[in-house]
Short mmCIF file of C-alpha atoms in Angstrom, two decimals:
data_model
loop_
_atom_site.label_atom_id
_atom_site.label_comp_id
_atom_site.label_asym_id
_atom_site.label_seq_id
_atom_site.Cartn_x
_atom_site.Cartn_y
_atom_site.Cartn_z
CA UNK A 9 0.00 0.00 0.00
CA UNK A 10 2.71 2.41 1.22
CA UNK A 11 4.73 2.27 -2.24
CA UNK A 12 0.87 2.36 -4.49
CA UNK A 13 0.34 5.71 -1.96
CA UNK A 14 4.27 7.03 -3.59
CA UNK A 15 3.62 6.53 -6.90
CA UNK A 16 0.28 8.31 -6.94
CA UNK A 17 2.10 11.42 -5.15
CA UNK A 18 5.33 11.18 -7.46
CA UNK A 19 2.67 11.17 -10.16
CA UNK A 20 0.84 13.83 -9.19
CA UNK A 21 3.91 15.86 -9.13
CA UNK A 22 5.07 15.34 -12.41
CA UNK A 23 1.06 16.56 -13.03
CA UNK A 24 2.09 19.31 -11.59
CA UNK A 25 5.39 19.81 -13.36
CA UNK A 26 3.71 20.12 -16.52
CA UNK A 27 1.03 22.77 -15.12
CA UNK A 28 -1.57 19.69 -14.91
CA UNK A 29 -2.71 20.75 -11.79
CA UNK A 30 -6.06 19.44 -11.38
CA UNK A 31 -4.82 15.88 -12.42
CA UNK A 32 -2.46 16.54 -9.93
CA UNK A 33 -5.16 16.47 -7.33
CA UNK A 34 -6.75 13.40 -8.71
CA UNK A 35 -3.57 11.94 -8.09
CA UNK A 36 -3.08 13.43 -4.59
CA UNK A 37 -6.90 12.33 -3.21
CA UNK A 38 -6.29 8.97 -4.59
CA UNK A 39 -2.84 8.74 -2.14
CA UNK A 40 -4.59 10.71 0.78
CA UNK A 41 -7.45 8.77 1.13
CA UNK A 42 -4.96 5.83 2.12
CA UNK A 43 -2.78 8.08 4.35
CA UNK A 44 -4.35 11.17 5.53
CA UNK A 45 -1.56 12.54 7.39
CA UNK A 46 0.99 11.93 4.68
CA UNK A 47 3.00 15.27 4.40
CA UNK A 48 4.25 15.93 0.94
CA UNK A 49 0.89 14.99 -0.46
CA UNK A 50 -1.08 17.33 1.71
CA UNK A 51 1.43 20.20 0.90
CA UNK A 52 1.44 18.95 -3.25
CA UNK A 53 -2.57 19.32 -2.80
CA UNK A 54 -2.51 22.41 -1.32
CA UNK A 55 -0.54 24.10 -3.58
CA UNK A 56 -2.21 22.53 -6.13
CA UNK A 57 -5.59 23.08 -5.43
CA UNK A 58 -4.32 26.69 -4.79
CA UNK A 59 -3.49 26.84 -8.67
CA UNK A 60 -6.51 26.16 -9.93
CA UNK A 61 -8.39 28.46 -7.66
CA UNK A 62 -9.63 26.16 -5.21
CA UNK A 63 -8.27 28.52 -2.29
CA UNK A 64 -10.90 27.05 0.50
CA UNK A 65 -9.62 23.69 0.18
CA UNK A 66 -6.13 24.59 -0.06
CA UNK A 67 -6.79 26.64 3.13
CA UNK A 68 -7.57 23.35 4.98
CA UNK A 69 -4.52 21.46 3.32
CA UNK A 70 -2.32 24.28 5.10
CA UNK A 71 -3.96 24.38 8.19
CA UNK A 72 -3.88 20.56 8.82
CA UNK A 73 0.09 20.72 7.91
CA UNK A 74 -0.19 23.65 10.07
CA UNK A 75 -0.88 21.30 13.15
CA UNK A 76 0.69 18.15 12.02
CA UNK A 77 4.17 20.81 12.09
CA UNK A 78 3.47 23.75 14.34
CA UNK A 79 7.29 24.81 14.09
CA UNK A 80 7.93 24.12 10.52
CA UNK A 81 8.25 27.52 8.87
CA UNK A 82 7.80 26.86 5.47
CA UNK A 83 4.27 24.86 5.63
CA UNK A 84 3.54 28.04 7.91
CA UNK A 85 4.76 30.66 5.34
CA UNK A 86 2.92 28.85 2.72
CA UNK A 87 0.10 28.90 4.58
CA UNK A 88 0.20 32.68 5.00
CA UNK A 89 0.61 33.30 1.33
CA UNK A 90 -2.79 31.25 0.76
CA UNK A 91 -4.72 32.71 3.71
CA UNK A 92 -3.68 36.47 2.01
CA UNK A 93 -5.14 34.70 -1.40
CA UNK A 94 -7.98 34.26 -0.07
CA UNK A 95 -8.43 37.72 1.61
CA UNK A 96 -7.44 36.98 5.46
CA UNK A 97 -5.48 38.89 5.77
CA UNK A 98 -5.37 39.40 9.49
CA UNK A 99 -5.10 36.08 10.02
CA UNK A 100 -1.91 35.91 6.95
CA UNK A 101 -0.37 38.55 8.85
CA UNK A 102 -0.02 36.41 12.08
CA UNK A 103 1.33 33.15 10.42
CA UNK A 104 3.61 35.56 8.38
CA UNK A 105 5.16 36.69 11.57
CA UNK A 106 5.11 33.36 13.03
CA UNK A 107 7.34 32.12 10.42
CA UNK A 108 9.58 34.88 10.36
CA UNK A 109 10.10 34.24 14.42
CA UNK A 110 10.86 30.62 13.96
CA UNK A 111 13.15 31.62 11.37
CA UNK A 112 14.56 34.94 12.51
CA UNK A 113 17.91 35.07 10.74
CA UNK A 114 16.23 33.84 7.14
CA UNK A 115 16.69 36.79 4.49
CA UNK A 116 13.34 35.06 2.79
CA UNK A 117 11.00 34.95 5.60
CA UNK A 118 11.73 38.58 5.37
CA UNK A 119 10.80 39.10 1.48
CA UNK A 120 7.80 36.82 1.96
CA UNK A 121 6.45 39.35 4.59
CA UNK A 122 7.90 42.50 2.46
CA UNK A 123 5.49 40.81 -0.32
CA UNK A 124 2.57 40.69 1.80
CA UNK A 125 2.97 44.19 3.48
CA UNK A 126 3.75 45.41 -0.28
CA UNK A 127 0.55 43.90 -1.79
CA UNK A 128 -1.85 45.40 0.75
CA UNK A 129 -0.65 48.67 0.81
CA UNK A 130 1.97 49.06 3.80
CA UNK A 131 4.43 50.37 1.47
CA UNK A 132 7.16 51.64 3.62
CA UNK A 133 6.57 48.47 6.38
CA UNK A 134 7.57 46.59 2.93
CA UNK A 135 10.84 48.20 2.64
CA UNK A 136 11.79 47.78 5.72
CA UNK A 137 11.39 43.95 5.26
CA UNK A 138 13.28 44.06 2.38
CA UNK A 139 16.06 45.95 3.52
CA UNK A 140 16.38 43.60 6.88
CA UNK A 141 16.64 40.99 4.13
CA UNK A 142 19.63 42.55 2.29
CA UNK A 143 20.56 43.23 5.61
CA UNK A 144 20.84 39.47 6.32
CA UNK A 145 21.98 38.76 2.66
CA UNK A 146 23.92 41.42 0.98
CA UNK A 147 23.81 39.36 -2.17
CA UNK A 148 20.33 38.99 -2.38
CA UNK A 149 19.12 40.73 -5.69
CA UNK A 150 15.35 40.00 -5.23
CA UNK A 151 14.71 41.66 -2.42
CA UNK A 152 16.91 44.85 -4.01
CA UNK A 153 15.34 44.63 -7.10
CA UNK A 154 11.61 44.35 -5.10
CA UNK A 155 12.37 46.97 -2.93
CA UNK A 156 13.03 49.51 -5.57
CA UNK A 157 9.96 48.48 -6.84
CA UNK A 158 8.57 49.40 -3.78
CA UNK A 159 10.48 52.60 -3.54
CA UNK A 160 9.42 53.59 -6.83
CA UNK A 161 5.83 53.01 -6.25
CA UNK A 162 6.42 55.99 -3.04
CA UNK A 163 8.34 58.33 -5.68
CA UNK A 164 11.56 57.54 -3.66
CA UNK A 165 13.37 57.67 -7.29
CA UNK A 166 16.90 58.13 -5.94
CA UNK A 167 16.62 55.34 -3.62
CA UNK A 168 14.64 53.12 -6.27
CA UNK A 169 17.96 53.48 -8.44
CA UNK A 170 20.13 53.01 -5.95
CA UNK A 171 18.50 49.23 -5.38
CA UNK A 172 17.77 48.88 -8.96
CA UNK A 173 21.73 49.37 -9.33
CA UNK A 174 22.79 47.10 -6.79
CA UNK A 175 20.39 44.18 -7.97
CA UNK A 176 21.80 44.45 -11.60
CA UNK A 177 25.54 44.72 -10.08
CA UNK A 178 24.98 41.40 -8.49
CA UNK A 179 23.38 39.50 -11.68
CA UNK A 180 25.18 41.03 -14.26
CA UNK A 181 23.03 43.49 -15.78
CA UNK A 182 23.79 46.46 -17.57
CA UNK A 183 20.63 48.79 -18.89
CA UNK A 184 23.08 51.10 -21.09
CA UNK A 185 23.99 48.15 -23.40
CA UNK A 186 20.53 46.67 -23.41
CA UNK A 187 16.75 47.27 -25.17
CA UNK A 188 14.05 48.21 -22.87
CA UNK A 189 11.90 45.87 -21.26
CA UNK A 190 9.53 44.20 -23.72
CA UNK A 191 5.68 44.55 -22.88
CA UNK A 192 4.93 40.40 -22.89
CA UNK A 193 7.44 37.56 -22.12
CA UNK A 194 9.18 36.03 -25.08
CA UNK A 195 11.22 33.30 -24.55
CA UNK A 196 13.39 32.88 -21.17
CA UNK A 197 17.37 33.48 -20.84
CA UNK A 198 19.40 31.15 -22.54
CA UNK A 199 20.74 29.60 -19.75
CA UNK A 200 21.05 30.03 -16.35
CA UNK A 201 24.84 31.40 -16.95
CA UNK A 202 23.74 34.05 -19.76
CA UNK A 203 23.91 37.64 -18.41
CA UNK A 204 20.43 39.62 -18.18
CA UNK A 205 20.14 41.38 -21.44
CA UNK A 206 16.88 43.72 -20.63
CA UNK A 207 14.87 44.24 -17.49
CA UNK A 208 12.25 41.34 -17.75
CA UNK A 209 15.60 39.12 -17.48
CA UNK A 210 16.80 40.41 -14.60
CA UNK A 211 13.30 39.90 -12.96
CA UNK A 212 13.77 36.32 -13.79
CA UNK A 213 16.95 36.02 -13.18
CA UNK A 214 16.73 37.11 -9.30
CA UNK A 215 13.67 35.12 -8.72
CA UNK A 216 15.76 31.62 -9.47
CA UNK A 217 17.57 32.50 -6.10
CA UNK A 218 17.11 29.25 -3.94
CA UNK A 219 14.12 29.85 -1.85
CA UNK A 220 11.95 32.90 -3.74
CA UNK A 221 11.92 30.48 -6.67
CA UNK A 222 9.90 27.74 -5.20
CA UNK A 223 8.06 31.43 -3.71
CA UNK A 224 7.23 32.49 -7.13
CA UNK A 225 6.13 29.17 -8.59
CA UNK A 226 3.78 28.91 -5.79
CA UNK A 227 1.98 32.39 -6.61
CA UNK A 228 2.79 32.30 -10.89
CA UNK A 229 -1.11 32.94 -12.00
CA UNK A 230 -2.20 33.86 -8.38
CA UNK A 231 -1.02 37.34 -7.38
CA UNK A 232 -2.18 38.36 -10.72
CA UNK A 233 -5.37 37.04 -10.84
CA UNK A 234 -6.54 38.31 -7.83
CA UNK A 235 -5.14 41.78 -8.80
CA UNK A 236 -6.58 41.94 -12.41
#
């Protein structure tokens, strides 16, 4: 039973993989009805069933990981991000910070909340998370590059190209040699290894930093739709 119950997750993933979400949850039901408790299919589902809208159920998903792990920061963080999908916020705010204590000295639990404070409206609370994660991680060119975002957003233009400078600097950017950003993807960098050659690049490049990737796959199609 226990190896049927892995194959159905490890299948469900690959669903997932391939942006087959809701045959990822077929996949994930069919292993959790055999173990409830089992943790990488509850947190598969739940980000799955975020994906395809299906925030109520993913909300449970989290909240039972929630208890199963009451210290684990990342079910916890993910959790947050979901409950501030699904407009509660209050109660995102608290898990948020919850995270960010049980991981105190973690640049991303930082940028997680810097996103959060960002998206409803507490603009300068934002940079402060942001710069206590460059703080942390001097290297870290998403939160510099999201904070000057931020900045610009307040009219701080100065400071906005001060971060803007120091997030190219670290990934290789230069905008004097480059075109301007295009309105619509195209096609993705080369490689990993190729130098940023316009803006939209750099935005990719800094989110395949270990941590705010998984972070952005998570909310690809989300954040926008509910903004839209």
């Amino acid at each position: 039973m226990r190896e049927m119950v892995e194959k159905w997750i490890e299948e469900g993933v690959k669903h997932c993989e391939n942006a087959k979400f809701e045959e990822g949850v077929k996949c994930f039901n069919k292993a959790l009805e055999k173990e409830p408790n089992h943790t990488t299919g509850l947190h598969n589902r739940a980000r799955a069933l975020s994906r395809i809208g299906q925030l109520e159920a993913a909300l449970a998903d989290f909240e039972k990981l929630t208890e199963l792990f009451p210290t684990h920061a990342s079910f916890i963080g993910d959790y947050a991000v979901a409950l501030h999908l699904n407009d509660k916020n209050e109660l995102a705010l608290f898990h948020f910070e919850k995270a960010l204590q049980l991981e105190p000295t973690n640049p991303y639990r930082y940028s997680s909340r810097a996103f959060f404070k960002d998206r409803t409206g507490d603009l300068e609370g934002a940079i402060a998370d942001y710069e206590k994660a460059v703080e942390l991680d001097p290297e870290d060119a998403i939160a510099l590059n999201n904070k000057g975002l931020v900045e610009e957003k307040l009219g701080y233009k100065d400071k906005a190209k001060q971060s803007f400078d120091r997030s190219n600097n670290l990934v290789g950017y230069d905008p004097s040699k480059t075109n301007p950003l295009p309105k619509t993807e195209t096609k993705a960098p080369k490689s990993e290894s190729t130098k940023p050659t316009n803006r939209w690049e750099v935005v990719k490049s800094v989110f395949t930093k270990e941590g705010f990737k998984d972070f952005a796959k998570f909310t690809k199609g989300l954040v926008s739709e509910k903004n839209g």
